[in-house]
Coordinates of C-alpha atoms in Angstrom, one line a residue:
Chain A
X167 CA -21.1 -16.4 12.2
X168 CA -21.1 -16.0 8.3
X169 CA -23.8 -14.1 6.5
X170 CA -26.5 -16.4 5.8
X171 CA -28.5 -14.6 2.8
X172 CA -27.6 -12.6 -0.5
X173 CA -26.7 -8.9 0.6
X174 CA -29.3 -6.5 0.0
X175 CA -29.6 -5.0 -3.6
X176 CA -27.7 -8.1 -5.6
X177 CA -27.2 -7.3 -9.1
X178 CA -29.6 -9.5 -11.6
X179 CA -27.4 -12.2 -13.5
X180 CA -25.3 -10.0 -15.7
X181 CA -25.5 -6.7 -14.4
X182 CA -23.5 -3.8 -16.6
X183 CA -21.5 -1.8 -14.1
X184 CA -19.8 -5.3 -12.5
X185 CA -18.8 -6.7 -15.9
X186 CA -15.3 -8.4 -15.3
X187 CA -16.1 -12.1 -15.6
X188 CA -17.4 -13.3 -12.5
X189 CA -15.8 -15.5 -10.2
X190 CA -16.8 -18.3 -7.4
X191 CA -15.6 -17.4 -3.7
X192 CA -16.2 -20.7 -1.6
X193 CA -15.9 -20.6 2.2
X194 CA -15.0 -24.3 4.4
X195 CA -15.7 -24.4 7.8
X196 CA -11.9 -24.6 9.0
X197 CA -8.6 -23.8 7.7
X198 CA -7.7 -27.1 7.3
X199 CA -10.2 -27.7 4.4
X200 CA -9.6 -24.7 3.3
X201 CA -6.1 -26.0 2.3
X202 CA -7.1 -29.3 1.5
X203 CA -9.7 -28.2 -1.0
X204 CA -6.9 -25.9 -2.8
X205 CA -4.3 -28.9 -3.0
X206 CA -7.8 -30.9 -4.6
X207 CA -8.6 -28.1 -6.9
X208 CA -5.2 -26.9 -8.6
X209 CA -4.8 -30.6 -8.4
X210 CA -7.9 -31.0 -10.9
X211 CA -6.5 -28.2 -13.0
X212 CA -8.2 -25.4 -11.5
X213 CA -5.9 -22.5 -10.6
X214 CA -7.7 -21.2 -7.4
X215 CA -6.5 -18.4 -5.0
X216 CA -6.5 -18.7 -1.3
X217 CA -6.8 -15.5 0.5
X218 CA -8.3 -14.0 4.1
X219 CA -12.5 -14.2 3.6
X220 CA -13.4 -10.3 2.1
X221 CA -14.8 -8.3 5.2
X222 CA -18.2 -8.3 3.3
X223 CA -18.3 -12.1 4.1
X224 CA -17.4 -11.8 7.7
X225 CA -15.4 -10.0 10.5
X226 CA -13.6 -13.0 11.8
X227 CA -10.4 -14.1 10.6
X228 CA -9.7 -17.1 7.9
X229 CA -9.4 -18.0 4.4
X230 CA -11.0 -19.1 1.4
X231 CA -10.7 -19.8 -2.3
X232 CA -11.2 -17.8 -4.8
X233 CA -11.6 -18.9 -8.3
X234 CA -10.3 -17.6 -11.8
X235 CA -12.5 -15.0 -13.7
X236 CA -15.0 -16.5 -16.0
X237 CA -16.1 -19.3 -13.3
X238 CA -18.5 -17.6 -12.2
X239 CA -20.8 -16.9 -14.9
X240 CA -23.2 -19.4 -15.6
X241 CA -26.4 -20.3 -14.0
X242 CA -26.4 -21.8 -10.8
X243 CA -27.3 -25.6 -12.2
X244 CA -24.5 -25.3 -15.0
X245 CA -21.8 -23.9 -13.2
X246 CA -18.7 -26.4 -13.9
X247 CA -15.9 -26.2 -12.7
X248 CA -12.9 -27.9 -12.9
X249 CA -15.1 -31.1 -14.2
X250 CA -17.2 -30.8 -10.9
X251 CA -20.9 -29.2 -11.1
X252 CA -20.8 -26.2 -8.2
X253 CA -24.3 -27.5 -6.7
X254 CA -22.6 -30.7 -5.9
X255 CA -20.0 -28.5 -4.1
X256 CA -22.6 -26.3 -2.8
X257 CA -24.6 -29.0 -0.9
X258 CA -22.6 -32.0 -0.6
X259 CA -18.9 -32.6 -1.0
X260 CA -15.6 -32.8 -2.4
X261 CA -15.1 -36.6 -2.8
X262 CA -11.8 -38.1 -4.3
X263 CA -10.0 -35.6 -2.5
X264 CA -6.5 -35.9 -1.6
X265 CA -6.9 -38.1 1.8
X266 CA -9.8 -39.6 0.6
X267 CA -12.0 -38.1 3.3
X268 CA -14.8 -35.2 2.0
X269 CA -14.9 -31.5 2.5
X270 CA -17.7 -29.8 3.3
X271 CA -18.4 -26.1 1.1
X272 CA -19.6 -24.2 4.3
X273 CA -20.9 -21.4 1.5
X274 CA -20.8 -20.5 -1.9
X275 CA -20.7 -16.9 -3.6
X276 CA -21.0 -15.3 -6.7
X277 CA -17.8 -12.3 -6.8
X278 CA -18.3 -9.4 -9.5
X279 CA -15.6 -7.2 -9.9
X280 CA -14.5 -4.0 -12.0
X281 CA -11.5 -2.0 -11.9
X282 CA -11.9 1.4 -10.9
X283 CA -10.2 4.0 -12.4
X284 CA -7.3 5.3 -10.5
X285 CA -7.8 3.0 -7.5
X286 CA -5.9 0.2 -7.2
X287 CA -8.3 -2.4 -5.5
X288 CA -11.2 -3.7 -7.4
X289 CA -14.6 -3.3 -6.5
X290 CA -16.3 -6.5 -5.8
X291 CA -19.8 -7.7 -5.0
X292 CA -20.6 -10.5 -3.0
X293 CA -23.7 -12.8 -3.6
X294 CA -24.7 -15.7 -2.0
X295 CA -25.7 -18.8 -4.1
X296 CA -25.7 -21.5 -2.5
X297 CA -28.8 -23.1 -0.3
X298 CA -29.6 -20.9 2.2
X299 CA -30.3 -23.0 5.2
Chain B
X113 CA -6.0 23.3 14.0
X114 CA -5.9 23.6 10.5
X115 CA -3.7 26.4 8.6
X116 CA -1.9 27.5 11.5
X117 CA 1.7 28.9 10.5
X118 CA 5.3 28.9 12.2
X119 CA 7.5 31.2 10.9
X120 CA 11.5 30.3 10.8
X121 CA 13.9 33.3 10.1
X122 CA 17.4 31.4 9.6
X123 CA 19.0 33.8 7.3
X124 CA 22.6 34.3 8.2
X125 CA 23.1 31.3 10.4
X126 CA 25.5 28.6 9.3
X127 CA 24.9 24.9 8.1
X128 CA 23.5 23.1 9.1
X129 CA 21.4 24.8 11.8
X130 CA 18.9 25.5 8.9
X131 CA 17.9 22.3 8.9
X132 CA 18.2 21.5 12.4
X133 CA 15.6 24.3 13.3
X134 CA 13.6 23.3 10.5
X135 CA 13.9 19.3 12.2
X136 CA 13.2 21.0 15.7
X137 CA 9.5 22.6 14.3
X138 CA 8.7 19.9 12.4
X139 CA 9.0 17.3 15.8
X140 CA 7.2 20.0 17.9
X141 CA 3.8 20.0 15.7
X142 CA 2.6 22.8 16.9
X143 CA 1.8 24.1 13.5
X144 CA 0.8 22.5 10.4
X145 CA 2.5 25.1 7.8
X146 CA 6.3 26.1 8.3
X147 CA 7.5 28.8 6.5
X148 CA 11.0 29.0 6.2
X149 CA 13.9 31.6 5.4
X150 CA 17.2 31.1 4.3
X151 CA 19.9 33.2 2.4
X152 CA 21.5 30.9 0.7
X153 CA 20.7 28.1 -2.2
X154 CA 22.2 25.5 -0.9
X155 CA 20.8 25.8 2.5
X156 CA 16.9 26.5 0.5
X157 CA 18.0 22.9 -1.0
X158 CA 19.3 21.4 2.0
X159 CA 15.2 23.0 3.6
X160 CA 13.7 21.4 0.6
X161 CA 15.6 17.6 0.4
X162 CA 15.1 17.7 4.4
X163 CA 11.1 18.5 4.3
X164 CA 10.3 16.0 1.4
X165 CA 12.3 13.3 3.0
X166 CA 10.3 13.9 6.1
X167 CA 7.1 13.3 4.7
X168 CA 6.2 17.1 3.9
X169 CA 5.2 18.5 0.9
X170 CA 6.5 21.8 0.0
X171 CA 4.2 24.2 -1.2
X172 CA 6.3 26.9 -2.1
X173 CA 9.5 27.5 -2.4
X174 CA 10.4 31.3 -4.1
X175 CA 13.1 33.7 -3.8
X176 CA 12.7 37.2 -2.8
X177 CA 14.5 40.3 -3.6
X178 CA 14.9 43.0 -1.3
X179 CA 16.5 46.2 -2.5
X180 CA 19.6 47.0 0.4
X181 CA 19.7 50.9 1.1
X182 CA 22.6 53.2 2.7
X183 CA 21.5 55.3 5.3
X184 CA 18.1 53.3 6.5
X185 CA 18.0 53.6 10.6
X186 CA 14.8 54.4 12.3
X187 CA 12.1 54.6 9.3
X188 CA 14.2 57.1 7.9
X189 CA 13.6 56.9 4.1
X190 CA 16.6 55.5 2.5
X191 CA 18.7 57.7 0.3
X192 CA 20.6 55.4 -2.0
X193 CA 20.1 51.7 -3.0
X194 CA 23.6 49.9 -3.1
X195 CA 21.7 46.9 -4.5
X196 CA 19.7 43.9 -3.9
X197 CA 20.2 40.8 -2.0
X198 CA 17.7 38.0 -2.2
X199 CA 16.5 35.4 0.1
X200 CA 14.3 32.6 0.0
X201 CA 11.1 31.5 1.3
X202 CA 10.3 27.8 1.8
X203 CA 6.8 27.1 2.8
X204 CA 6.6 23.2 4.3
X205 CA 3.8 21.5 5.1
X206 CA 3.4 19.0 7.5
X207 CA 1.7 15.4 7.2
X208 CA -0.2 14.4 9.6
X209 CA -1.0 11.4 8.0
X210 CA 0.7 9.1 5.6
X211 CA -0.8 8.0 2.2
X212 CA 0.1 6.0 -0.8
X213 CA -1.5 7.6 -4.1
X214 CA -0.4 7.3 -7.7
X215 CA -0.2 9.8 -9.9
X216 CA -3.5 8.5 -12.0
X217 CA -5.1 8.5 -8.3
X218 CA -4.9 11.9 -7.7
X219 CA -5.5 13.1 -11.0
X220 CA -8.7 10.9 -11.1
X221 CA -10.0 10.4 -7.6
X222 CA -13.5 12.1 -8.1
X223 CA -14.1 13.2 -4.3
X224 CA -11.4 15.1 -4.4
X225 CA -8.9 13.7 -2.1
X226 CA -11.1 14.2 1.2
X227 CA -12.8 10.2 0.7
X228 CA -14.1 8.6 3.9
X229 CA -11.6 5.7 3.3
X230 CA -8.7 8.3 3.8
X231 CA -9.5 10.5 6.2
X232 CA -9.5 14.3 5.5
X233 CA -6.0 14.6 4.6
X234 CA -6.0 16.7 2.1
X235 CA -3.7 15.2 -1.1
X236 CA -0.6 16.8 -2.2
X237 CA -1.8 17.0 -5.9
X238 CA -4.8 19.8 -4.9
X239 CA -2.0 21.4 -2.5
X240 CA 0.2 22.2 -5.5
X241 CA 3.1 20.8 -3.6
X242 CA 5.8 19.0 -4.5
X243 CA 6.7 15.3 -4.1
X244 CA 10.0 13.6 -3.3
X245 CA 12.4 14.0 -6.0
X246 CA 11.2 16.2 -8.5
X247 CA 11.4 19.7 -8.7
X248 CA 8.9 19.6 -11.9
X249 CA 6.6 16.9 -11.3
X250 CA 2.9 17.5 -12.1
X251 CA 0.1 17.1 -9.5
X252 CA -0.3 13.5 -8.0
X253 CA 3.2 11.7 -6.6
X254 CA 4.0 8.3 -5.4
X255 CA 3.9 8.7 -2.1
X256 CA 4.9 5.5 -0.4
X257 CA 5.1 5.7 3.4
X258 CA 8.0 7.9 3.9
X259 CA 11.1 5.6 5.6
X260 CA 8.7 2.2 6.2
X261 CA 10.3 -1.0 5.7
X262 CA 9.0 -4.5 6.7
X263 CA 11.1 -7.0 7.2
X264 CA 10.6 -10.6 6.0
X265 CA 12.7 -13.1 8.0
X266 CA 10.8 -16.0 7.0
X267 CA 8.4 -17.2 4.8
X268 CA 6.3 -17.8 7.7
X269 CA 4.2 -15.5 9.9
X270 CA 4.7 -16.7 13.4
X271 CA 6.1 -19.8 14.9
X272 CA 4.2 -22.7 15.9
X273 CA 3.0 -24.5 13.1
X274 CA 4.5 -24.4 9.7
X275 CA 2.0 -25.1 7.3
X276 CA -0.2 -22.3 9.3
X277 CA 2.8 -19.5 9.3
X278 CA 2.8 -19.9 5.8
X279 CA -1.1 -19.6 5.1
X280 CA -0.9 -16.2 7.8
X281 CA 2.1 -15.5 5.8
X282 CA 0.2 -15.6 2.1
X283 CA -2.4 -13.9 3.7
X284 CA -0.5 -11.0 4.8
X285 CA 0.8 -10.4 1.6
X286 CA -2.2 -10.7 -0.2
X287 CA -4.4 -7.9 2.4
X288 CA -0.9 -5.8 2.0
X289 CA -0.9 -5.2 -1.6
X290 CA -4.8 -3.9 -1.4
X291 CA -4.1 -1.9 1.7
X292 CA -4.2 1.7 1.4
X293 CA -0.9 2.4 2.9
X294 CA 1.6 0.3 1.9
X295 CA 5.8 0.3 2.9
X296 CA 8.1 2.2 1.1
X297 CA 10.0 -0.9 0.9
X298 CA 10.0 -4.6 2.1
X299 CA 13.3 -6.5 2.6
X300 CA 13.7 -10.5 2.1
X301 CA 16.0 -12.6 4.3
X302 CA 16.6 -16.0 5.1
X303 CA 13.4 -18.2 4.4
X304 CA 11.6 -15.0 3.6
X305 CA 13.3 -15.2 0.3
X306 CA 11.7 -18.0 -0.9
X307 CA 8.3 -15.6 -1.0
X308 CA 10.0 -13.6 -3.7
X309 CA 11.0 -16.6 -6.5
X310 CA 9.5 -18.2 -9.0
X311 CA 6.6 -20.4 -7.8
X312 CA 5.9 -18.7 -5.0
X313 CA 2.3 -18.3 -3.9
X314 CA 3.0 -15.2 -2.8
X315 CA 4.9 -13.6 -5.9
X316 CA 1.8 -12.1 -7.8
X317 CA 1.1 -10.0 -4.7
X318 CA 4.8 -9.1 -4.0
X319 CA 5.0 -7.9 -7.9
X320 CA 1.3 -6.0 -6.7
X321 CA 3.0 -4.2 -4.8
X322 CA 6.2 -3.6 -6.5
X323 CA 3.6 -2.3 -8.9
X324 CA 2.6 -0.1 -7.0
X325 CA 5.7 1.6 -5.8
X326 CA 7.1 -0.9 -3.2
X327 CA 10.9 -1.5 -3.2
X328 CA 11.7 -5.0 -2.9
X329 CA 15.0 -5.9 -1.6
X330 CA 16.1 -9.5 -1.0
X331 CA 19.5 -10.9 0.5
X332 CA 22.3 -11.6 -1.9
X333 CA 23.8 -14.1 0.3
X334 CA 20.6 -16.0 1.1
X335 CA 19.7 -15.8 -2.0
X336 CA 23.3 -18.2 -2.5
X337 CA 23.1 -20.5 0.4
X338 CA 19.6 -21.7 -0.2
X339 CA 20.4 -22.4 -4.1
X340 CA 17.6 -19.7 -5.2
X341 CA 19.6 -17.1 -6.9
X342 CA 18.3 -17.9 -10.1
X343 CA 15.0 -18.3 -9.9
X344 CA 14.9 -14.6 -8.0
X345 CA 11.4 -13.7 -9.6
X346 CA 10.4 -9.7 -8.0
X347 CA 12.8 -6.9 -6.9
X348 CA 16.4 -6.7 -6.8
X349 CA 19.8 -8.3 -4.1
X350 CA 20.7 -6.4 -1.8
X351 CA 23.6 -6.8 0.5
X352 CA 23.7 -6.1 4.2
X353 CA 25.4 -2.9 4.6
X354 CA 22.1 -1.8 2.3
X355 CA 20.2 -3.5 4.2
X356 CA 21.8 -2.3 7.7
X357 CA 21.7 0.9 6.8
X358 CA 17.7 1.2 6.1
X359 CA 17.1 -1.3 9.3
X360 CA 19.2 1.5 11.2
X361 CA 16.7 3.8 9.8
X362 CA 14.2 2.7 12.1
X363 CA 10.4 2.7 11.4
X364 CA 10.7 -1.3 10.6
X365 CA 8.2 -4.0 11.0
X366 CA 9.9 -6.8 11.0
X367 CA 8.1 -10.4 10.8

């Protein structure tokens, strides 16, 4: 259904041609907790986008969120966001949330961007971090 | 069938046929250059406005003098030049395919303007041609798709499920401003205003693509029944008789 490993040639951590700051891309594994986990989010402060999942991620249709520049930066264990650690994202749940009930992260990605010159779409690069299963 | 030429000789024929022989070639595609000729300015202009507001670019557009003689019949060599007349040559050509560039885009694009993601439609900038509305404007044109509107009658993309029509709605918006081709403009009625106000999820992309060339038109009156006319956040009211008269137009998606 989804790709289930990094795409072939990731850059290392910080690579120099990607060098916008980095940002999460987190996939659920329905639309409804796709909009439940952006009413939790910008509800803890975090001003998240939700838009269709990038055609690198897959060829069916839905949405997930996408969040600010900088997020995405630190290593995997220290990634924070929005007072939550990502790993506890990654592999387990979004507790406290709105209904009460969890959401499941389906996957987690890294998204490096630059702007291109004279093109107005950014280039982005899509790597998988979270537990491959 | 690249390069192949039609030739149009409508010197000495009255307005508007001109245009209307230049409309005829241009719906017939049998070639993709038309080269046009016309004796008068004003009917060179009317050639020129018509061709660029159908989505061609004009690649030349020159007058020619010819020297008039007394006496010329049959190849006999002329004996006295009474003077010169001149005509003028309009050389259109035709689109076969519609694309949104900027003027940094075509000045920078590195292939070329013959990229996989565009086809091998050559760009107007490396054609030397002419986009709409300037007679002097460099290489590399806004191009919008020539006469595309979509129409936005609600903030939400299908019926069914509200809270879904809205999500396909934001979605649509957002794969629209990073589409290639984008309308030439997008009008805003009833619910579908509340997409271009202040707080909408959906204003950062609408202002993308104003950015980028995009027209946005929303309903004056709708704008005053729902209570919104002050928190208008992109593009500009409108009223129906504009709005009529580009629906009228034809080549609408409406949603």
């Amino acid at each position: 259904m989804r790709a289930s490993s990094a795409r072939p040639g990731a850059p290392p951590a910080r690579s120099p041609l990607y060098s916008d700051p980095a940002r999460l891309l987190v996939t659920f594994r329905s639309s409804h907790e796709v909009l439940r986990a952006e009413k939790y989010l910008k509800l803890r402060g975090l001003p998240v986008e939700l838009i269709p999942v990038p055609r690198e991620i897959t060829s069916e249709c839905g949405f997930c969120i996408l969040t600010p520049p900088g997020t995405g930066e630190a290593e995997e264990s220290g990634h924070i966001v929005a007072g939550m650690s990502i790993p506890a994202i990654a592999h387990g749940s979004l507790s406290g949330s709105p209904e009460g009930t969890a959401i499941r992260v389906e996957s987690l990605w890294r998204v490096r961007e630059r702007a291109v010159v004279g093109r107005h779409r950014k280039e982005r690069l899509y790597e998988r971090i979270d537990e491959v299963h | 069938m690249s390069g192949s030429t039609k030739y149009i000789d409508a010197r000495g024929l009255p307005c508007p046929r001109p245009v209307v022989l230049l409309r005829d070639a241009i719906s017939a595609g049998e070639a993709d250059i038309l080269e046009i000729l016309v004796d008068t300015e004003a009917a060179r202009e009317n050639v020129r406005r018509f061709a660029v507001h159908s989505g061609c670019s004009i690649l030349l557009s020159e007058s020619v003098a010819e020297a008039v003689a007394e006496g010329m019949s049959h190849g006999e060599t002329p004996e006295k030049v009474i003077g010169r007349r001149s005509h003028y040559r309009v050389r259109i050509g035709i689109r076969t395919e519609r694309e949104t560039k900027t003027h940094a885009e075509s000045e920078q694009d590195s292939s070329g303007g013959a990229s996989t993601d565009r086809g091998t439609v050559p760009d107007t900038g490396r054609w030397g041609g002419e986009g709409p509305g300037s007679a002097t404007e460099p290489h590399g044109t806004v191009l919008p798709v020539v006469g595309s509107t979509v129409l936005l009658s609600s903030d939400e993309m299908g019926r069914g499920s509200e809270e879904l029509g809205r999500l396909l709605m934001r979605g649509f918006l957002y794969a629209l401003s990073e589409n290639d081709i984008i309308p030439k403009r997008i009008i805003a009625m009833n619910s579908g205003i509340r997409l271009a106000i202040a707080g909408s999820e959906s204003l950062v992309n609408l202002q993308k693509l104003a950015g980028r060339g995009v027209e946005i038109l929303v309903c004056g009156t709708c704008l005053e029944y729902l209570g919104l006319a002050s928190r208008l956040a992109v593009g500009r009211v409108s009223n129906m008789y504009e709005i009529a008269g580009f629906l009228a137009e034809g080549r609408t998606l409406s949603l």
